[in-house]
PDB file of C-alpha atoms in Angstrom:
ATOM      1  CA  ASP A  29      -4.363  39.898  -1.120  1.00  0.00           C
ATOM      2  CA  ILE A  30      -2.726  40.547   2.247  1.00  0.00           C
ATOM      3  CA  GLN A  31      -5.201  40.622   5.125  1.00  0.00           C
ATOM      4  CA  MET A  32      -4.523  42.874   8.115  1.00  0.00           C
ATOM      5  CA  THR A  33      -6.057  41.950  11.466  1.00  0.00           C
ATOM      6  CA  GLN A  34      -6.071  44.436  14.340  1.00  0.00           C
ATOM      7  CA  SER A  35      -6.802  43.763  17.986  1.00  0.00           C
ATOM      8  CA  PRO A  36      -8.535  44.746  20.080  1.00  0.00           C
ATOM      9  CA  SER A  37     -11.302  46.461  18.114  1.00  0.00           C
ATOM     10  CA  SER A  38     -11.799  48.842  21.021  1.00  0.00           C
ATOM     11  CA  LEU A  39     -10.293  49.552  24.402  1.00  0.00           C
ATOM     12  CA  SER A  40     -10.848  51.804  27.379  1.00  0.00           C
ATOM     13  CA  ALA A  41      -7.927  52.961  29.511  1.00  0.00           C
ATOM     14  CA  SER A  42      -7.082  55.612  32.079  1.00  0.00           C
ATOM     15  CA  VAL A  43      -4.990  58.701  31.515  1.00  0.00           C
ATOM     16  CA  GLY A  44      -1.364  57.746  32.015  1.00  0.00           C
ATOM     17  CA  ASP A  45      -1.866  54.069  31.146  1.00  0.00           C
ATOM     18  CA  ARG A  46       0.329  52.232  28.685  1.00  0.00           C
ATOM     19  CA  VAL A  47      -1.741  51.110  25.694  1.00  0.00           C
ATOM     20  CA  THR A  48      -0.763  48.514  23.090  1.00  0.00           C
ATOM     21  CA  ILE A  49      -2.535  47.796  19.812  1.00  0.00           C
ATOM     22  CA  THR A  50      -1.628  44.747  17.739  1.00  0.00           C
ATOM     23  CA  CYS A  51      -1.719  44.271  13.986  1.00  0.00           C
ATOM     24  CA  ARG A  52      -1.101  40.972  12.209  1.00  0.00           C
ATOM     25  CA  ALA A  53      -0.510  40.442   8.512  1.00  0.00           C
ATOM     26  CA  SER A  54      -1.640  37.289   6.694  1.00  0.00           C
ATOM     27  CA  GLN A  55       1.855  36.969   5.176  1.00  0.00           C
ATOM     28  CA  SER A  56       5.239  38.520   5.774  1.00  0.00           C
ATOM     29  CA  ILE A  57       5.396  42.206   4.876  1.00  0.00           C
ATOM     30  CA  SER A  58       8.899  42.873   6.239  1.00  0.00           C
ATOM     31  CA  THR A  59       8.578  46.276   7.953  1.00  0.00           C
ATOM     32  CA  TYR A  60       6.190  47.843   5.400  1.00  0.00           C
ATOM     33  CA  LEU A  61       3.610  48.635   8.021  1.00  0.00           C
ATOM     34  CA  ASN A  62       2.187  52.065   8.812  1.00  0.00           C
ATOM     35  CA  TRP A  63      -0.073  53.391  11.563  1.00  0.00           C
ATOM     36  CA  TYR A  64      -2.671  56.166  11.296  1.00  0.00           C
ATOM     37  CA  GLN A  65      -4.788  58.024  13.825  1.00  0.00           C
ATOM     38  CA  GLN A  66      -8.263  59.259  12.959  1.00  0.00           C
ATOM     39  CA  LYS A  67     -10.428  61.524  15.087  1.00  0.00           C
ATOM     40  CA  PRO A  68     -14.180  61.846  14.443  1.00  0.00           C
ATOM     41  CA  GLY A  69     -15.002  63.880  11.355  1.00  0.00           C
ATOM     42  CA  LYS A  70     -11.353  64.278  10.403  1.00  0.00           C
ATOM     43  CA  ALA A  71      -9.030  62.726   7.862  1.00  0.00           C
ATOM     44  CA  PRO A  72      -6.560  60.116   9.098  1.00  0.00           C
ATOM     45  CA  LYS A  73      -3.112  61.289  10.161  1.00  0.00           C
ATOM     46  CA  LEU A  74       0.143  59.373   9.733  1.00  0.00           C
ATOM     47  CA  LEU A  75       1.729  58.422  13.069  1.00  0.00           C
ATOM     48  CA  VAL A  76       4.329  55.739  12.353  1.00  0.00           C
ATOM     49  CA  TYR A  77       5.791  54.499   9.057  1.00  0.00           C
ATOM     50  CA  THR A  78       7.856  51.445   8.153  1.00  0.00           C
ATOM     51  CA  ALA A  79       6.878  49.847  11.447  1.00  0.00           C
ATOM     52  CA  SER A  80       8.923  51.989  13.820  1.00  0.00           C
ATOM     53  CA  SER A  81       9.701  55.441  12.362  1.00  0.00           C
ATOM     54  CA  LEU A  82       7.832  58.275  14.040  1.00  0.00           C
ATOM     55  CA  GLN A  83       6.355  60.834  11.669  1.00  0.00           C
ATOM     56  CA  SER A  84       7.564  64.387  12.239  1.00  0.00           C
ATOM     57  CA  GLY A  85       5.509  66.220  14.861  1.00  0.00           C
ATOM     58  CA  VAL A  86       4.057  63.094  16.458  1.00  0.00           C
ATOM     59  CA  PRO A  87       4.550  62.961  20.248  1.00  0.00           C
ATOM     60  CA  SER A  88       7.259  60.608  21.453  1.00  0.00           C
ATOM     61  CA  ARG A  89       4.780  58.690  23.631  1.00  0.00           C
ATOM     62  CA  PHE A  90       3.791  56.907  20.404  1.00  0.00           C
ATOM     63  CA  SER A  91       6.026  54.092  19.199  1.00  0.00           C
ATOM     64  CA  GLY A  92       5.815  51.211  16.767  1.00  0.00           C
ATOM     65  CA  SER A  93       7.593  47.902  16.545  1.00  0.00           C
ATOM     66  CA  GLY A  94       7.544  44.589  14.730  1.00  0.00           C
ATOM     67  CA  SER A  95       8.455  42.913  11.489  1.00  0.00           C
ATOM     68  CA  GLY A  96       7.261  40.056   9.335  1.00  0.00           C
ATOM     69  CA  THR A  97       3.658  39.455  10.370  1.00  0.00           C
ATOM     70  CA  HIS A  98       3.362  40.852  13.895  1.00  0.00           C
ATOM     71  CA  PHE A  99       3.343  44.562  14.733  1.00  0.00           C
ATOM     72  CA  THR A 100       2.425  46.754  17.677  1.00  0.00           C
ATOM     73  CA  LEU A 101       1.611  50.408  18.277  1.00  0.00           C
ATOM     74  CA  THR A 102       2.239  51.566  21.823  1.00  0.00           C
ATOM     75  CA  ILE A 103       1.147  54.714  23.595  1.00  0.00           C
ATOM     76  CA  SER A 104       3.428  54.917  26.625  1.00  0.00           C
ATOM     77  CA  SER A 105       1.239  57.274  28.657  1.00  0.00           C
ATOM     78  CA  LEU A 106      -2.289  57.769  27.359  1.00  0.00           C
ATOM     79  CA  GLN A 107      -3.455  61.376  27.108  1.00  0.00           C
ATOM     80  CA  PRO A 108      -7.024  62.693  26.639  1.00  0.00           C
ATOM     81  CA  GLU A 109      -6.190  63.913  23.134  1.00  0.00           C
ATOM     82  CA  ASP A 110      -5.282  60.344  22.128  1.00  0.00           C
ATOM     83  CA  CYS A 111      -8.954  59.370  22.001  1.00  0.00           C
ATOM     84  CA  ALA A 112      -9.272  58.262  18.401  1.00  0.00           C
ATOM     85  CA  THR A 113      -9.412  55.282  16.090  1.00  0.00           C
ATOM     86  CA  TYR A 114      -6.092  53.783  15.028  1.00  0.00           C
ATOM     87  CA  PHE A 115      -5.527  51.884  11.775  1.00  0.00           C
ATOM     88  CA  CYS A 116      -2.601  49.821  10.588  1.00  0.00           C
ATOM     89  CA  GLN A 117      -1.892  49.522   6.854  1.00  0.00           C
ATOM     90  CA  GLN A 118       0.497  47.441   4.787  1.00  0.00           C
ATOM     91  CA  SER A 119       2.441  49.021   1.938  1.00  0.00           C
ATOM     92  CA  TYR A 120       4.218  45.832   0.840  1.00  0.00           C
ATOM     93  CA  SER A 121       2.042  45.174  -2.202  1.00  0.00           C
ATOM     94  CA  PRO A 122      -1.236  46.389  -3.705  1.00  0.00           C
ATOM     95  CA  PRO A 123      -4.014  46.333  -2.669  1.00  0.00           C
ATOM     96  CA  PHE A 124      -2.603  48.356   0.247  1.00  0.00           C
ATOM     97  CA  THR A 125      -4.967  46.980   2.859  1.00  0.00           C
ATOM     98  CA  PHE A 126      -5.882  48.497   6.206  1.00  0.00           C
ATOM     99  CA  GLY A 127      -6.677  46.814   9.471  1.00  0.00           C
ATOM    100  CA  GLY A 128     -10.199  47.106  10.814  1.00  0.00           C
ATOM    101  CA  GLY A 129      -9.288  49.790  13.336  1.00  0.00           C
ATOM    102  CA  THR A 130      -8.978  50.112  17.114  1.00  0.00           C
ATOM    103  CA  THR A 131     -11.032  52.722  18.946  1.00  0.00           C
ATOM    104  CA  VAL A 132      -9.323  54.083  22.057  1.00  0.00           C
ATOM    105  CA  GLU A 133     -11.428  55.686  24.778  1.00  0.00           C
ATOM    106  CA  ILE A 134     -10.587  57.224  28.132  1.00  0.00           C
ATOM    107  CA  LYS A 135     -11.967  55.344  31.124  1.00  0.00           C
TER     108      LYS A 135
ATOM    109  CA  GLN B  10       1.529  74.862   2.692  1.00  0.00           C
ATOM    110  CA  VAL B  11       1.221  71.260   1.534  1.00  0.00           C
ATOM    111  CA  GLN B  12      -2.400  70.645   0.710  1.00  0.00           C
ATOM    112  CA  LEU B  13      -4.796  68.320  -1.091  1.00  0.00           C
ATOM    113  CA  ALA B  14      -8.357  69.458  -1.798  1.00  0.00           C
ATOM    114  CA  GLU B  15     -10.984  67.074  -3.150  1.00  0.00           C
ATOM    115  CA  SER B  16     -14.092  68.129  -5.020  1.00  0.00           C
ATOM    116  CA  GLY B  17     -16.824  66.573  -7.119  1.00  0.00           C
ATOM    117  CA  GLY B  18     -18.696  64.558  -4.528  1.00  0.00           C
ATOM    118  CA  GLY B  19     -22.471  64.547  -4.286  1.00  0.00           C
ATOM    119  CA  VAL B  20     -25.597  62.457  -4.609  1.00  0.00           C
ATOM    120  CA  VAL B  21     -25.917  60.157  -7.633  1.00  0.00           C
ATOM    121  CA  GLN B  22     -28.369  57.431  -8.573  1.00  0.00           C
ATOM    122  CA  PRO B  23     -27.307  53.782  -8.778  1.00  0.00           C
ATOM    123  CA  GLY B  24     -25.740  53.121 -12.158  1.00  0.00           C
ATOM    124  CA  GLY B  25     -24.696  56.733 -12.500  1.00  0.00           C
ATOM    125  CA  SER B  26     -21.267  58.347 -12.882  1.00  0.00           C
ATOM    126  CA  LEU B  27     -19.242  60.903 -11.000  1.00  0.00           C
ATOM    127  CA  ARG B  28     -15.764  62.353 -11.411  1.00  0.00           C
ATOM    128  CA  LEU B  29     -13.771  63.343  -8.363  1.00  0.00           C
ATOM    129  CA  SER B  30     -10.905  65.817  -8.571  1.00  0.00           C
ATOM    130  CA  CYS B  31      -8.082  66.522  -6.157  1.00  0.00           C
ATOM    131  CA  ALA B  32      -6.098  69.747  -6.455  1.00  0.00           C
ATOM    132  CA  ALA B  33      -2.624  69.678  -4.957  1.00  0.00           C
ATOM    133  CA  SER B  34      -0.462  72.549  -3.796  1.00  0.00           C
ATOM    134  CA  GLY B  35       2.707  73.220  -1.833  1.00  0.00           C
ATOM    135  CA  PHE B  36       4.811  70.282  -3.061  1.00  0.00           C
ATOM    136  CA  PRO B  37       6.277  68.855  -6.303  1.00  0.00           C
ATOM    137  CA  PHE B  38       3.131  67.072  -7.492  1.00  0.00           C
ATOM    138  CA  SER B  39       4.826  65.173 -10.321  1.00  0.00           C
ATOM    139  CA  SER B  40       7.283  63.517  -7.890  1.00  0.00           C
ATOM    140  CA  HIS B  41       4.768  61.620  -5.784  1.00  0.00           C
ATOM    141  CA  ALA B  42       2.474  58.659  -6.224  1.00  0.00           C
ATOM    142  CA  LEU B  43      -1.129  59.357  -5.288  1.00  0.00           C
ATOM    143  CA  HIS B  44      -3.960  57.231  -3.924  1.00  0.00           C
ATOM    144  CA  TRP B  45      -7.679  57.301  -3.379  1.00  0.00           C
ATOM    145  CA  VAL B  46      -8.895  55.851  -0.075  1.00  0.00           C
ATOM    146  CA  ARG B  47     -12.543  55.683   0.933  1.00  0.00           C
ATOM    147  CA  GLN B  48     -14.483  55.290   4.148  1.00  0.00           C
ATOM    148  CA  ALA B  49     -18.114  54.223   4.249  1.00  0.00           C
ATOM    149  CA  PRO B  50     -20.200  55.861   7.002  1.00  0.00           C
ATOM    150  CA  GLY B  51     -19.181  54.442  10.381  1.00  0.00           C
ATOM    151  CA  LYS B  52     -16.755  51.973   8.792  1.00  0.00           C
ATOM    152  CA  GLY B  53     -13.015  51.546   8.367  1.00  0.00           C
ATOM    153  CA  LEU B  54     -10.644  52.665   5.650  1.00  0.00           C
ATOM    154  CA  GLU B  55     -10.595  50.995   2.244  1.00  0.00           C
ATOM    155  CA  TRP B  56      -7.806  51.599  -0.256  1.00  0.00           C
ATOM    156  CA  VAL B  57      -9.241  52.237  -3.735  1.00  0.00           C
ATOM    157  CA  ALA B  58      -6.483  52.983  -6.248  1.00  0.00           C
ATOM    158  CA  ILE B  59      -2.915  54.200  -6.828  1.00  0.00           C
ATOM    159  CA  ILE B  60      -1.173  55.986  -9.661  1.00  0.00           C
ATOM    160  CA  SER B  61       2.605  56.391  -9.702  1.00  0.00           C
ATOM    161  CA  TYR B  62       4.312  59.711 -10.322  1.00  0.00           C
ATOM    162  CA  ASN B  63       4.806  58.955 -14.044  1.00  0.00           C
ATOM    163  CA  GLU B  64       1.553  56.968 -14.530  1.00  0.00           C
ATOM    164  CA  ASN B  65       3.552  53.791 -15.273  1.00  0.00           C
ATOM    165  CA  SER B  66       2.004  51.949 -12.334  1.00  0.00           C
ATOM    166  CA  ILE B  67      -1.744  51.983 -11.823  1.00  0.00           C
ATOM    167  CA  TYR B  68      -3.703  49.604  -9.588  1.00  0.00           C
ATOM    168  CA  HIS B  69      -7.334  49.475  -8.557  1.00  0.00           C
ATOM    169  CA  ALA B  70      -8.969  47.508  -5.763  1.00  0.00           C
ATOM    170  CA  ASP B  71     -10.963  44.505  -6.960  1.00  0.00           C
ATOM    171  CA  SER B  72     -14.125  46.115  -5.559  1.00  0.00           C
ATOM    172  CA  VAL B  73     -13.879  48.961  -8.114  1.00  0.00           C
ATOM    173  CA  LYS B  74     -11.907  47.376 -10.953  1.00  0.00           C
ATOM    174  CA  GLY B  75     -13.593  47.928 -14.305  1.00  0.00           C
ATOM    175  CA  ARG B  76     -15.830  50.681 -12.883  1.00  0.00           C
ATOM    176  CA  PHE B  77     -13.422  53.276 -11.465  1.00  0.00           C
ATOM    177  CA  THR B  78     -10.373  54.790 -13.160  1.00  0.00           C
ATOM    178  CA  ILE B  79      -7.630  56.792 -11.478  1.00  0.00           C
ATOM    179  CA  SER B  80      -5.719  59.355 -13.525  1.00  0.00           C
ATOM    180  CA  ARG B  81      -3.610  62.454 -13.065  1.00  0.00           C
ATOM    181  CA  ASP B  82      -2.608  65.605 -14.923  1.00  0.00           C
ATOM    182  CA  ASN B  83       0.824  66.692 -13.742  1.00  0.00           C
ATOM    183  CA  SER B  84       0.547  69.952 -15.706  1.00  0.00           C
ATOM    184  CA  LYS B  85      -2.500  70.886 -13.609  1.00  0.00           C
ATOM    185  CA  ASN B  86      -1.368  69.357 -10.290  1.00  0.00           C
ATOM    186  CA  THR B  87      -4.622  67.430 -10.222  1.00  0.00           C
ATOM    187  CA  LEU B  88      -5.629  63.843  -9.462  1.00  0.00           C
ATOM    188  CA  TYR B  89      -8.884  62.345 -10.709  1.00  0.00           C
ATOM    189  CA  LEU B  90     -11.162  59.405 -10.010  1.00  0.00           C
ATOM    190  CA  GLN B  91     -13.723  58.589 -12.688  1.00  0.00           C
ATOM    191  CA  MET B  92     -16.467  56.505 -11.111  1.00  0.00           C
ATOM    192  CA  ASN B  93     -18.960  54.680 -13.358  1.00  0.00           C
ATOM    193  CA  SER B  94     -21.706  52.152 -12.692  1.00  0.00           C
ATOM    194  CA  LEU B  95     -21.985  53.372  -9.123  1.00  0.00           C
ATOM    195  CA  ARG B  96     -23.570  51.158  -6.483  1.00  0.00           C
ATOM    196  CA  ALA B  97     -25.033  51.825  -3.068  1.00  0.00           C
ATOM    197  CA  GLU B  98     -21.971  50.213  -1.495  1.00  0.00           C
ATOM    198  CA  ASP B  99     -19.768  52.906  -3.074  1.00  0.00           C
ATOM    199  CA  THR B 100     -21.294  55.445  -0.688  1.00  0.00           C
ATOM    200  CA  ALA B 101     -18.346  56.827   1.275  1.00  0.00           C
ATOM    201  CA  VAL B 102     -16.073  59.738   1.986  1.00  0.00           C
ATOM    202  CA  TYR B 103     -13.331  59.640  -0.632  1.00  0.00           C
ATOM    203  CA  TYR B 104      -9.885  60.844   0.386  1.00  0.00           C
ATOM    204  CA  CYS B 105      -7.103  61.924  -1.929  1.00  0.00           C
ATOM    205  CA  VAL B 106      -3.790  60.846  -0.399  1.00  0.00           C
ATOM    206  CA  ARG B 107      -0.153  61.567  -1.161  1.00  0.00           C
ATOM    207  CA  ASP B 108       2.397  58.784  -1.035  1.00  0.00           C
ATOM    208  CA  TYR B 109       5.773  59.802   0.311  1.00  0.00           C
ATOM    209  CA  TYR B 110       7.445  58.028  -2.626  1.00  0.00           C
ATOM    210  CA  GLY B 111       6.982  58.316  -6.356  1.00  0.00           C
ATOM    211  CA  SER B 112       6.443  54.693  -7.320  1.00  0.00           C
ATOM    212  CA  GLY B 113       3.978  53.902  -4.554  1.00  0.00           C
ATOM    213  CA  SER B 114       5.747  50.723  -3.608  1.00  0.00           C
ATOM    214  CA  TYR B 115       6.737  50.395   0.042  1.00  0.00           C
ATOM    215  CA  GLY B 116       5.516  53.910   0.706  1.00  0.00           C
ATOM    216  CA  TYR B 117       3.308  55.560   3.255  1.00  0.00           C
ATOM    217  CA  PHE B 118       0.416  57.995   3.153  1.00  0.00           C
ATOM    218  CA  ASP B 119       1.773  61.219   4.589  1.00  0.00           C
ATOM    219  CA  ILE B 120      -0.691  63.849   3.350  1.00  0.00           C
ATOM    220  CA  TRP B 121      -4.491  63.450   3.263  1.00  0.00           C
ATOM    221  CA  GLY B 122      -7.173  65.693   1.844  1.00  0.00           C
ATOM    222  CA  GLN B 123     -10.270  66.579   3.849  1.00  0.00           C
ATOM    223  CA  GLY B 124     -12.398  64.142   1.865  1.00  0.00           C
ATOM    224  CA  THR B 125     -15.470  64.452  -0.327  1.00  0.00           C
ATOM    225  CA  LEU B 126     -18.711  62.567   0.300  1.00  0.00           C
ATOM    226  CA  VAL B 127     -20.235  60.442  -2.427  1.00  0.00           C
ATOM    227  CA  THR B 128     -23.751  59.186  -1.818  1.00  0.00           C
ATOM    228  CA  VAL B 129     -25.272  56.632  -4.174  1.00  0.00           C
ATOM    229  CA  SER B 130     -29.009  56.541  -3.661  1.00  0.00           C
ATOM    230  CA  SER B 131     -32.247  56.630  -5.616  1.00  0.00           C
TER     231      SER B 131
END
């Protein structure tokens, strides 16, 4: 099975800061990497698919990059509504594993 | 409006069974692969199972293999998860999720239901 490792597990940043979350795969997954945002009590929401494609309706301050085993999700200017937990997920082969999550808080 | 609505959750004793359903609307149900994803209280996301659009590809996570079975009825636009031999560690919110693609390979989870809570406790 492919293991997905996210870092950091949590972070605190100020409004307007640039925030970067990292996800590493235990083997190459090409660009079959997706990012989701989950707010408390809500279902996850797709943000970025195939590593760098922004889902329709997602603000352009979100971006994804990477390939192979190393991926990043960047929020260019953190906003209060971005407080949430972010998960990466590989869709290269089943089981379609998720990273452990990164909780983003406003400082 | 594209929508997935789960039902069937509840409290069940260890060793018991439960069947979850997921009713879909607003999109061509028979064209998409579908997944179940679960989330234990306060924990991360765990992928549970996938069924392709034509049922030719079905996979279950090792943690549920032999106990859970995913199925679908394209005539009723409904996805199912039959859960047997339930354990305390199966306690979670279960989400029904649409895959953008039909086969499920290399896809992404673009539509999520609101989730249904399953609690396994005596």
